[in-house]
Coordinates of C-alpha atoms and ligand atoms in Angstrom, one line a residue:
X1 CA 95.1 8.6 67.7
X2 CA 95.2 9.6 63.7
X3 CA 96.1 13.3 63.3
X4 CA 93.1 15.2 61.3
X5 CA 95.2 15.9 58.3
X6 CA 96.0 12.1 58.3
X7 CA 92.6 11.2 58.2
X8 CA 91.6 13.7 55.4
X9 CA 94.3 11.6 53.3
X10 CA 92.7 8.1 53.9
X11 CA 90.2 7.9 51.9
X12 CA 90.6 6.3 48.2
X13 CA 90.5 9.5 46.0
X14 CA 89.5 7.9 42.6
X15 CA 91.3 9.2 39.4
X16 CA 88.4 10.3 36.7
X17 CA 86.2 11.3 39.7
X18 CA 84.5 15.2 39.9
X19 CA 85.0 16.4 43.1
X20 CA 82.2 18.9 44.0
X21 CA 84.2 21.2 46.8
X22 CA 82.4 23.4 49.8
X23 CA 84.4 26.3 50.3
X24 CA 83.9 29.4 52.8
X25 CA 81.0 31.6 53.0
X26 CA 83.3 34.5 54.9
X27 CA 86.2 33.4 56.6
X28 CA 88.4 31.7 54.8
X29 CA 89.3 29.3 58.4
X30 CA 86.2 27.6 57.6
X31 CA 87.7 25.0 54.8
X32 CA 87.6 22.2 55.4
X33 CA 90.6 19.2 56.0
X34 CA 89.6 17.5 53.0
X35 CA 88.8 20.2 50.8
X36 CA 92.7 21.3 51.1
X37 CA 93.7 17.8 50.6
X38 CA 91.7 17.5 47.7
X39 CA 92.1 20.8 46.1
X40 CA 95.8 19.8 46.5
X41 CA 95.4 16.1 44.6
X42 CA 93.4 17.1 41.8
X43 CA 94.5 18.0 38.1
X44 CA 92.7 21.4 37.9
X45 CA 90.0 23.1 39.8
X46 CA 86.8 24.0 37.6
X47 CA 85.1 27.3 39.7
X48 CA 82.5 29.7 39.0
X49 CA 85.0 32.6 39.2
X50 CA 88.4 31.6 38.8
X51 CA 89.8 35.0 39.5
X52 CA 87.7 34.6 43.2
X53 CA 88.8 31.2 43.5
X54 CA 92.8 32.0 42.7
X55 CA 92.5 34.4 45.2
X56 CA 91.3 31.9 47.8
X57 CA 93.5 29.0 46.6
X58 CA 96.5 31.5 47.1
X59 CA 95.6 31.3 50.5
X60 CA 95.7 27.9 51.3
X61 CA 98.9 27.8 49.3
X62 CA 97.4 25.7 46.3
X63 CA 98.0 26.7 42.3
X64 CA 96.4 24.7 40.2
X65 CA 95.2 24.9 36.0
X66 CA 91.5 26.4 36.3
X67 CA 88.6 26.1 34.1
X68 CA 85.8 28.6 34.1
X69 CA 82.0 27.2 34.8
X70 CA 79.4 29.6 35.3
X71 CA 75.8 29.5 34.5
X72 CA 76.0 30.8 31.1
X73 CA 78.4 27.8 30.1
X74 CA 77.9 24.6 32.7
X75 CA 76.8 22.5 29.9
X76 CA 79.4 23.5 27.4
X77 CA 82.4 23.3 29.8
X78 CA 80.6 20.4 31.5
X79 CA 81.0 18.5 28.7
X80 CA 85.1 20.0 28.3
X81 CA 85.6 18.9 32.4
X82 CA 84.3 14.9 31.0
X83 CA 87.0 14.6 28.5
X84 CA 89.4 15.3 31.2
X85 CA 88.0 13.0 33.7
X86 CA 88.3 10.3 30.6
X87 CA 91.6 11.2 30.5
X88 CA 92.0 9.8 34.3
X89 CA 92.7 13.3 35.7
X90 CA 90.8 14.1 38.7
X91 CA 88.6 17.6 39.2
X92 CA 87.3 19.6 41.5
X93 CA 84.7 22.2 41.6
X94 CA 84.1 24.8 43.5
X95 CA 81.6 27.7 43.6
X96 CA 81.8 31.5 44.5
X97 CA 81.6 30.6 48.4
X98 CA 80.0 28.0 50.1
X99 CA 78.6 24.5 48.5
X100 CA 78.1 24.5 44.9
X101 CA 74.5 23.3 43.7
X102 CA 72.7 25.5 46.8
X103 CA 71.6 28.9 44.7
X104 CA 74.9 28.7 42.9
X105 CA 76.0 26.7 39.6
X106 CA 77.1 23.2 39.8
X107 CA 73.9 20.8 39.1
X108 CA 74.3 21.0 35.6
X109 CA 77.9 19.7 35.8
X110 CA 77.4 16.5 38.1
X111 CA 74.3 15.8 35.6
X112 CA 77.1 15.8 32.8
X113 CA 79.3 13.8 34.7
X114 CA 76.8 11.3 35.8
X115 CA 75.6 10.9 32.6
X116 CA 78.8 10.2 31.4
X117 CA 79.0 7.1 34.1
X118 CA 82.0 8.4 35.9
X119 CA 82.3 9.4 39.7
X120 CA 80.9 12.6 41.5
X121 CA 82.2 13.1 45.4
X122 CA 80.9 15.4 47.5
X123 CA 82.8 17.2 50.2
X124 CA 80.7 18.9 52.5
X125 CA 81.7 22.3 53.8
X126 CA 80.2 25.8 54.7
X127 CA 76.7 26.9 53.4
X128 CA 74.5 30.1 54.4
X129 CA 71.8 28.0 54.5
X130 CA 72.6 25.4 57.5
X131 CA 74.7 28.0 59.0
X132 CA 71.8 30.2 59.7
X133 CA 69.9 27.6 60.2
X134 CA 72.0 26.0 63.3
X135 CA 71.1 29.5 65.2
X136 CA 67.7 29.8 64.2
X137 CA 65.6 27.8 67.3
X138 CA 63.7 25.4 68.0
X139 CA 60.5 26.7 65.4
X140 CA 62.5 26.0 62.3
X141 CA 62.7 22.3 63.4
X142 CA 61.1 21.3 59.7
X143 CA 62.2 23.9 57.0
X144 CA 61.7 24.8 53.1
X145 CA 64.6 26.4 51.1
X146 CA 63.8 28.8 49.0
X147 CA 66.5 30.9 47.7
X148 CA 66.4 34.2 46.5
X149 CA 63.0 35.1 45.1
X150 CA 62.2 36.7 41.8
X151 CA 63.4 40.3 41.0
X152 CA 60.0 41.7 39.7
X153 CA 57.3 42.7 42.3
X154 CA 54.2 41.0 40.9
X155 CA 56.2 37.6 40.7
X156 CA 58.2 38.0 44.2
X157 CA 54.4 38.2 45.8
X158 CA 52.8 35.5 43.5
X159 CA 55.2 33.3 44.6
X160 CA 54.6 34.3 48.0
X161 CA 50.6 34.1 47.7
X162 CA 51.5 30.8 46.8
X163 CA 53.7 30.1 50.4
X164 CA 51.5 31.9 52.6
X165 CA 50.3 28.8 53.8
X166 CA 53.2 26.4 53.8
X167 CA 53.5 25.0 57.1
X168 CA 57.2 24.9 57.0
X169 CA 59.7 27.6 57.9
X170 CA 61.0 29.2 55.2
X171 CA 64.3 29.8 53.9
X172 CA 65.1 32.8 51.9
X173 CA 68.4 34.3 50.3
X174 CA 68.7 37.9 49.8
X175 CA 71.2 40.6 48.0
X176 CA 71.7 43.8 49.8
X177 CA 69.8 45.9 47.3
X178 CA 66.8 44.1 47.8
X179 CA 66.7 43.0 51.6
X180 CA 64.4 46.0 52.4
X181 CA 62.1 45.2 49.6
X182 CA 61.7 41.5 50.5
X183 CA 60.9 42.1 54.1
X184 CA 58.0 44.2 53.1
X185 CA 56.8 42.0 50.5
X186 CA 57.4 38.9 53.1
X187 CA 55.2 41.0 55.6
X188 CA 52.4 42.2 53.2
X189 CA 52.4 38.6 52.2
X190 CA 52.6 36.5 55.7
X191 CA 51.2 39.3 57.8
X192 CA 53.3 41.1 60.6
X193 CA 53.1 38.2 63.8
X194 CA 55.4 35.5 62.3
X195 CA 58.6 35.2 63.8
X196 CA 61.8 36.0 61.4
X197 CA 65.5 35.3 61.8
X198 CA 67.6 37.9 59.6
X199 CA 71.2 36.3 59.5
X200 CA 74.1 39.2 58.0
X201 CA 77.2 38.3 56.8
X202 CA 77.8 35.2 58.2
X203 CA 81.2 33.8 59.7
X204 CA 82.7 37.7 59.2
X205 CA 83.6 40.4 60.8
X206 CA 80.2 42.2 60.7
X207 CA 78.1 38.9 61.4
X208 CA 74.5 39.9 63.1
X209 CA 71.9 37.9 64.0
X210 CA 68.5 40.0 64.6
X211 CA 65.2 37.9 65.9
X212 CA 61.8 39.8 65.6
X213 CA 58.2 39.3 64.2
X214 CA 57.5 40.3 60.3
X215 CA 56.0 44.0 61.3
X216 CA 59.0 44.7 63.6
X217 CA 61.6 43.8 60.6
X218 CA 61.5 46.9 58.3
X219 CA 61.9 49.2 61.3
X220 CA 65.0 47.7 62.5
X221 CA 66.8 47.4 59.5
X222 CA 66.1 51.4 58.7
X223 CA 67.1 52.2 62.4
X224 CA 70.9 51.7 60.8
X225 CA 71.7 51.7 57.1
X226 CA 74.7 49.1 58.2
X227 CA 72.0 46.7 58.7
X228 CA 71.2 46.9 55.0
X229 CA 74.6 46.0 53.7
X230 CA 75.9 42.5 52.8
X231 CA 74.4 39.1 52.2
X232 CA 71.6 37.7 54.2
X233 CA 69.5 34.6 55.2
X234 CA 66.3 34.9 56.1
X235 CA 64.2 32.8 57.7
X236 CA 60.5 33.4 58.1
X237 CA 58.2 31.0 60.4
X238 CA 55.7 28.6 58.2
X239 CA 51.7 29.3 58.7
X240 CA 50.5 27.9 61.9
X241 CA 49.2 24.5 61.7
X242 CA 45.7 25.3 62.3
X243 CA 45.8 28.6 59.9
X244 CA 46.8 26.5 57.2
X245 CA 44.5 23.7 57.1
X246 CA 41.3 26.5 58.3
X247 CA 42.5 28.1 54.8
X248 CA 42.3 24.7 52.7
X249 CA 39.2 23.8 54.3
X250 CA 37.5 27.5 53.4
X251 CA 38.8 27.2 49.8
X252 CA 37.4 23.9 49.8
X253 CA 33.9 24.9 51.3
X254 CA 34.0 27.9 49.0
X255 CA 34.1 25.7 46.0
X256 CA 31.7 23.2 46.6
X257 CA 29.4 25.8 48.0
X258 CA 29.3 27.1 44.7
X259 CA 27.4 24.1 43.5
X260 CA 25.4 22.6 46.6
X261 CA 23.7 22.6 49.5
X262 CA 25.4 23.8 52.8
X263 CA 24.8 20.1 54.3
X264 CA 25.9 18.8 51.5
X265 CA 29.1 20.8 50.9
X266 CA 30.3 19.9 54.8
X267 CA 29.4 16.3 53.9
X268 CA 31.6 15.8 51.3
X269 CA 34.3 18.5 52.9
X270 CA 34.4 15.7 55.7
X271 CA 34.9 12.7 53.7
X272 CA 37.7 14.5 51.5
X273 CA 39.4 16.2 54.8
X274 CA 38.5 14.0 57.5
X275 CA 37.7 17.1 59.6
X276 CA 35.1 17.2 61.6
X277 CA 31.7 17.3 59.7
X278 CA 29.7 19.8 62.5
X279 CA 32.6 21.8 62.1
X280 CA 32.5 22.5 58.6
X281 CA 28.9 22.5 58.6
X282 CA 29.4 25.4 61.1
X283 CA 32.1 26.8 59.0
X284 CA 29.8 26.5 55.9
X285 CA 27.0 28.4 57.0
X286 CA 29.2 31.5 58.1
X287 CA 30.6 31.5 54.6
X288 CA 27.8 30.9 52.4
X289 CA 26.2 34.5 55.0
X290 CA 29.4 36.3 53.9
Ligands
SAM1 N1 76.2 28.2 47.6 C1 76.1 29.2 48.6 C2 75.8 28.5 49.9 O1 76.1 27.3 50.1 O2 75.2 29.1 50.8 C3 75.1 30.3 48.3 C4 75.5 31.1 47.1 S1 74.3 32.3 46.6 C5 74.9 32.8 45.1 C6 74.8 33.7 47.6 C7 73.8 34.1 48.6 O3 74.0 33.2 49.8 C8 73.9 35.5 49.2 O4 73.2 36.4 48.4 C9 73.3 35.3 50.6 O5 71.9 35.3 50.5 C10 73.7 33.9 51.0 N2 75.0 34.0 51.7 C11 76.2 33.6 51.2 N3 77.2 33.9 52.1 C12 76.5 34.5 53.2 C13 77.0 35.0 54.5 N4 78.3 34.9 54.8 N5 76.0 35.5 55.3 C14 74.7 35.5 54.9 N6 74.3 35.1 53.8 C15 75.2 34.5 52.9

């Protein structure tokens, strides 16, 4: 059989190719074959924080030039990384921790180097995301990433007036500093009985993984002030199937209410919804008595 680290050499690394790199979300174990092989081979390393990512490179062993692309520069040094890949050298980039693009820079770069017509490879690694979600259960079998909702209250709960009835589990990000905050607003917003998964510090020493419903959540994370520390996924259960489409079809009613007849406002709720016409007739006339 191949040895692993044979098999992670195989493969035709092109010259003048960006390689887009996964790296660790906690322990620094989790790389990846390929990403060593690769951070090894290429000409310089582009990364979000090259002081971070010198640290972690010193412990795989690998010293390599390294060019700085955050979000306050990913065109500007995007543009810097192209000349070098037309020069035939190969790159990689790598992000903070974890896969670059997901809530972290790195989009802005492959659209540079795309546009440019040469070569982006991805290397899959680590990422909060699929890690939480490979422990979350069975009712996250479809799912909608998120990421880390806005700062300010009154947006954080528009947008989540606007998912309160999105099927789908959804998939948050959260700082420390605001975990506490975002549960409540996730509860005022969804109501206490969905189910949540709150996944802390994930792959290290500290990992926890707390299941509970959304009115259960802010009492267990004050029960220990630990709780509160580090980075977190959360994952919140979508609106129940029947919740969601009972709140289209009342919007729905509501509007054409406004205008007709209830008969008539069931009728046409029918054709556009293919409900059942009795049932929004039924529906209809305890709406238009409220
Ligand atoms: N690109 C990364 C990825 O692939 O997951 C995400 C980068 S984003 C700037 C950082 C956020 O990811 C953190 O605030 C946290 O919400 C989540 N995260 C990263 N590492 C984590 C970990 N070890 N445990 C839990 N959440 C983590």
């Amino acid at each position: 059989m191949t040895p692993l680290s044979e098999l992670a050499q195989q493969q035709h690394y092109p010259q003048g190719a960006l390689y887009v790199v996964a790296t660790p979300i906690g322990n620094s174990a989790d790389v990846t074959l390929r990403a060593l092989h690769v951070l090894g081979l290429v000409d310089r390393i582009a990364a979000e924080d090259t002081r971070n990512t010198g640290q972690l490179l010193a412990r795989y062993g690998i010293s390599k030039p390294l060019i700085a692309v955050h979000q306050h520069n990913e065109r500007a040094a995007g543009l810097r990384i192209v000349e070098h890949l037309q020069a035939g050298e190969r790159v990689a980039y790598v992000s903070d921790a974890g896969t670059p693009g997901i809530s972290d820079p790195g989009a802005k770069l492959v659209d540079a180097v795309r546009e440019a017509g040469l070569p982006v490879v991805p290397l899959p690694g680590a990422s909060a995301l699929a890690t939480a979600l490979s422990v979350a259960g069975d009712w996250v079998a479809t799912f909608s990433f998120i990421g880390f909702l806005p700062a300010k209250a009154k947006q954080r709960a528009a947008q989540l007036q606007q998912l309160a009835a999105h099927p789908h589990a959804l998939v948050f990000y959260e700082a420390p500093h605001r975990i506490v905050e975002t549960v409540d607003a996730l509860a005022a917003a969804f109501g206490g009985e969905r189910r949540l998964l709150i996944a802390r510090e994930l792959t290290k020493l500290h990992e926890t993984l707390h299941g509970c419903t959304l009115a259960e959540a802010p009492a267990w994370l004050a029960d220990d002030p630990n709780r509160q520390r580090g980075e977190f996924v959360v994952v919140v259960e979508g609106a129940a199937p029947q919740a969601a489409g009972e709140h289209d079809h009342d919007r729905l009613l509501a509007i054409l209410l406004d205008e007709l007849p209830v008969s008539s406002a069931a009728k046409i709720a029918a054709a556009i919804t293919g409900a059942s016409r009795n049932a929004l007739y039924a529906r209809a006339l305890e709406l238009r008595k409220d």
